[in-house]
Short mmCIF file of C-alpha atoms in Angstrom, two decimals:
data_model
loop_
_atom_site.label_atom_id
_atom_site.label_comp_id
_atom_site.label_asym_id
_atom_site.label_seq_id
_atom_site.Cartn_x
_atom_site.Cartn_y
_atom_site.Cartn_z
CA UNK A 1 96.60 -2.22 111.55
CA UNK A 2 98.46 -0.84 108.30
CA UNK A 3 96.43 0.37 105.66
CA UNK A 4 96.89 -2.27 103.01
CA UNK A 5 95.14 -5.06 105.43
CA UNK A 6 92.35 -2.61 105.59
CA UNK A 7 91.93 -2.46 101.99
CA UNK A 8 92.25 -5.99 100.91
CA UNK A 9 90.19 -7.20 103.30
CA UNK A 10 92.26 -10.27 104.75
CA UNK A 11 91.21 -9.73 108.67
CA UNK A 12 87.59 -11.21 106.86
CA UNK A 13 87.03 -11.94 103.01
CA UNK A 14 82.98 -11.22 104.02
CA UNK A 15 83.70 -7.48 104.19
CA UNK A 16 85.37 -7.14 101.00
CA UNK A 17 82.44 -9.68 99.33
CA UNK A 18 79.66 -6.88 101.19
CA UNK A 19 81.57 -4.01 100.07
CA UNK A 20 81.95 -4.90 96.57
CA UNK A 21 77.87 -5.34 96.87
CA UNK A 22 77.29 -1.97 97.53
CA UNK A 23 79.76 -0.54 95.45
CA UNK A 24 77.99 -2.71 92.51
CA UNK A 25 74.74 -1.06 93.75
CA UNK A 26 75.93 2.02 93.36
CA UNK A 27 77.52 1.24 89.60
CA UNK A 28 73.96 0.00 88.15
CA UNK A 29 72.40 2.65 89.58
CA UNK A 30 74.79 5.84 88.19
CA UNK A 31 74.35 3.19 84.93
CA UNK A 32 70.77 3.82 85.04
CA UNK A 33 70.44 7.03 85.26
CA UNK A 34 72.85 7.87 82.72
CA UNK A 35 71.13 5.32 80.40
CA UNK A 36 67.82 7.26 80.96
CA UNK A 37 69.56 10.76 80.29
CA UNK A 38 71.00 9.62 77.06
CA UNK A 39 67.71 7.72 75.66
CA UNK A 40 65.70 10.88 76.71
CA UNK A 41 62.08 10.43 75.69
CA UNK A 42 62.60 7.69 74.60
CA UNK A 43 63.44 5.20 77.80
CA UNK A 44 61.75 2.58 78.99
CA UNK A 45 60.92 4.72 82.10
CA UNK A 46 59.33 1.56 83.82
CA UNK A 47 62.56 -0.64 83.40
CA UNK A 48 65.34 2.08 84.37
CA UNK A 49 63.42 2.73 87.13
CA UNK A 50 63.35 -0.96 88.08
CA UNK A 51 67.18 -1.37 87.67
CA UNK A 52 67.66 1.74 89.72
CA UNK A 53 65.83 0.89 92.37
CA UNK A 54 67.30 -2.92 92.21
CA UNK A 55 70.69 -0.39 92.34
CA UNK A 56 69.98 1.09 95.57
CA UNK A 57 68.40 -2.22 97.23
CA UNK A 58 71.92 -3.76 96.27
CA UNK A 59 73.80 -1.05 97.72
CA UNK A 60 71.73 -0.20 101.12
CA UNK A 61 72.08 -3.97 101.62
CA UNK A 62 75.37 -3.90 101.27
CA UNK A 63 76.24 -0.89 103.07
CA UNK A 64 74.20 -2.38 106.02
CA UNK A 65 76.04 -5.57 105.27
CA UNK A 66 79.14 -3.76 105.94
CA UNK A 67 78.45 -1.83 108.79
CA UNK A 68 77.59 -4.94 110.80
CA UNK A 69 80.50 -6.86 109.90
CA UNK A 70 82.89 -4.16 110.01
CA UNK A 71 81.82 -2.08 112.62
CA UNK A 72 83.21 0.99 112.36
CA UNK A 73 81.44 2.98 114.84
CA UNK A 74 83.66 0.49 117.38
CA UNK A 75 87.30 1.20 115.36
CA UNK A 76 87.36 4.77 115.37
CA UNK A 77 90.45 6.70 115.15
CA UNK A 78 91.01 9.49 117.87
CA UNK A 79 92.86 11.92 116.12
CA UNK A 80 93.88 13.12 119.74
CA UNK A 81 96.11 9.96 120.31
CA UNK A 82 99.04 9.29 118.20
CA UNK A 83 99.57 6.38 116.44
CA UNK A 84 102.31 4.30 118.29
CA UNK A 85 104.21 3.35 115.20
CA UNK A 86 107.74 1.71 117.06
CA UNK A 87 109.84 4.73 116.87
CA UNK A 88 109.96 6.03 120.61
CA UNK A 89 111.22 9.67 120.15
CA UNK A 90 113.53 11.44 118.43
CA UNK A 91 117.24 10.68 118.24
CA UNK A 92 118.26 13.70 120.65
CA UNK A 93 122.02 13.76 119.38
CA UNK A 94 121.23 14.17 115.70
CA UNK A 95 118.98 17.04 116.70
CA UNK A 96 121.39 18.97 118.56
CA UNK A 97 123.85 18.48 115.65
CA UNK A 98 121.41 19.79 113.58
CA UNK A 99 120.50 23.12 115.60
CA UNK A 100 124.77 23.62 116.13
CA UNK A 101 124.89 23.60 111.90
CA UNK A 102 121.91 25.92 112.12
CA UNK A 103 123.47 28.09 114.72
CA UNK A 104 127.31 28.22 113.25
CA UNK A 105 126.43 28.99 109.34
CA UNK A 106 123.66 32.01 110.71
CA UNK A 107 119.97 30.38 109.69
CA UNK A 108 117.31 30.92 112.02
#
């Protein structure tokens, strides 16, 4: 699978709609917090804690959301097999030009 059908999502629109849940999660509840820190004494401490903790419900259910659609416990990579990716070896004439230009103009 290339990368840009992992990132847009076109395999299943319902991962992309989950993800962008959770990231949204995430957003109100930085947006919170940094609406706290600049009000200071002065917050509404009942009501920024309310929209961060609506923050973090949004974004746990969307990260759970995600990992049950997605599942990507099931498509892990294995870094010890390579990616077939059509090109089966190396063209062995162009390499043995190669180490012949090496060898005649005296690089190692």
């Amino acid at each position: 699978m290339k990368v840009l059908d992992k990132i847009n999502g076109a395999s299943n629109p319902a991962i992309l709609t989950v993800s962008l849940i959770a990231g949204t999660g995430v957003i109100i509840a930085i947006l919170a917090l940094a609406v706290g820190v600049v009000q200071g004494s002065a917050a509404d401490n009942n009501l920024i804690g309310l929209v961060f903790a609506g923050g973090v419900v949004l974004f746990v259910l969307g990260a759970g959301a995600w990992v049950g659609m997605a599942q990507p416990h099931k498509h892990f990579d294995d870094i010890n097999k390579p990616l077939d990716d059509g090109h089966h070896g190396h063209d062995a004439h162009h390499e043995d030009e190669h180490a012949e230009e090496h060898a005649s103009t005296g690089h190692h």
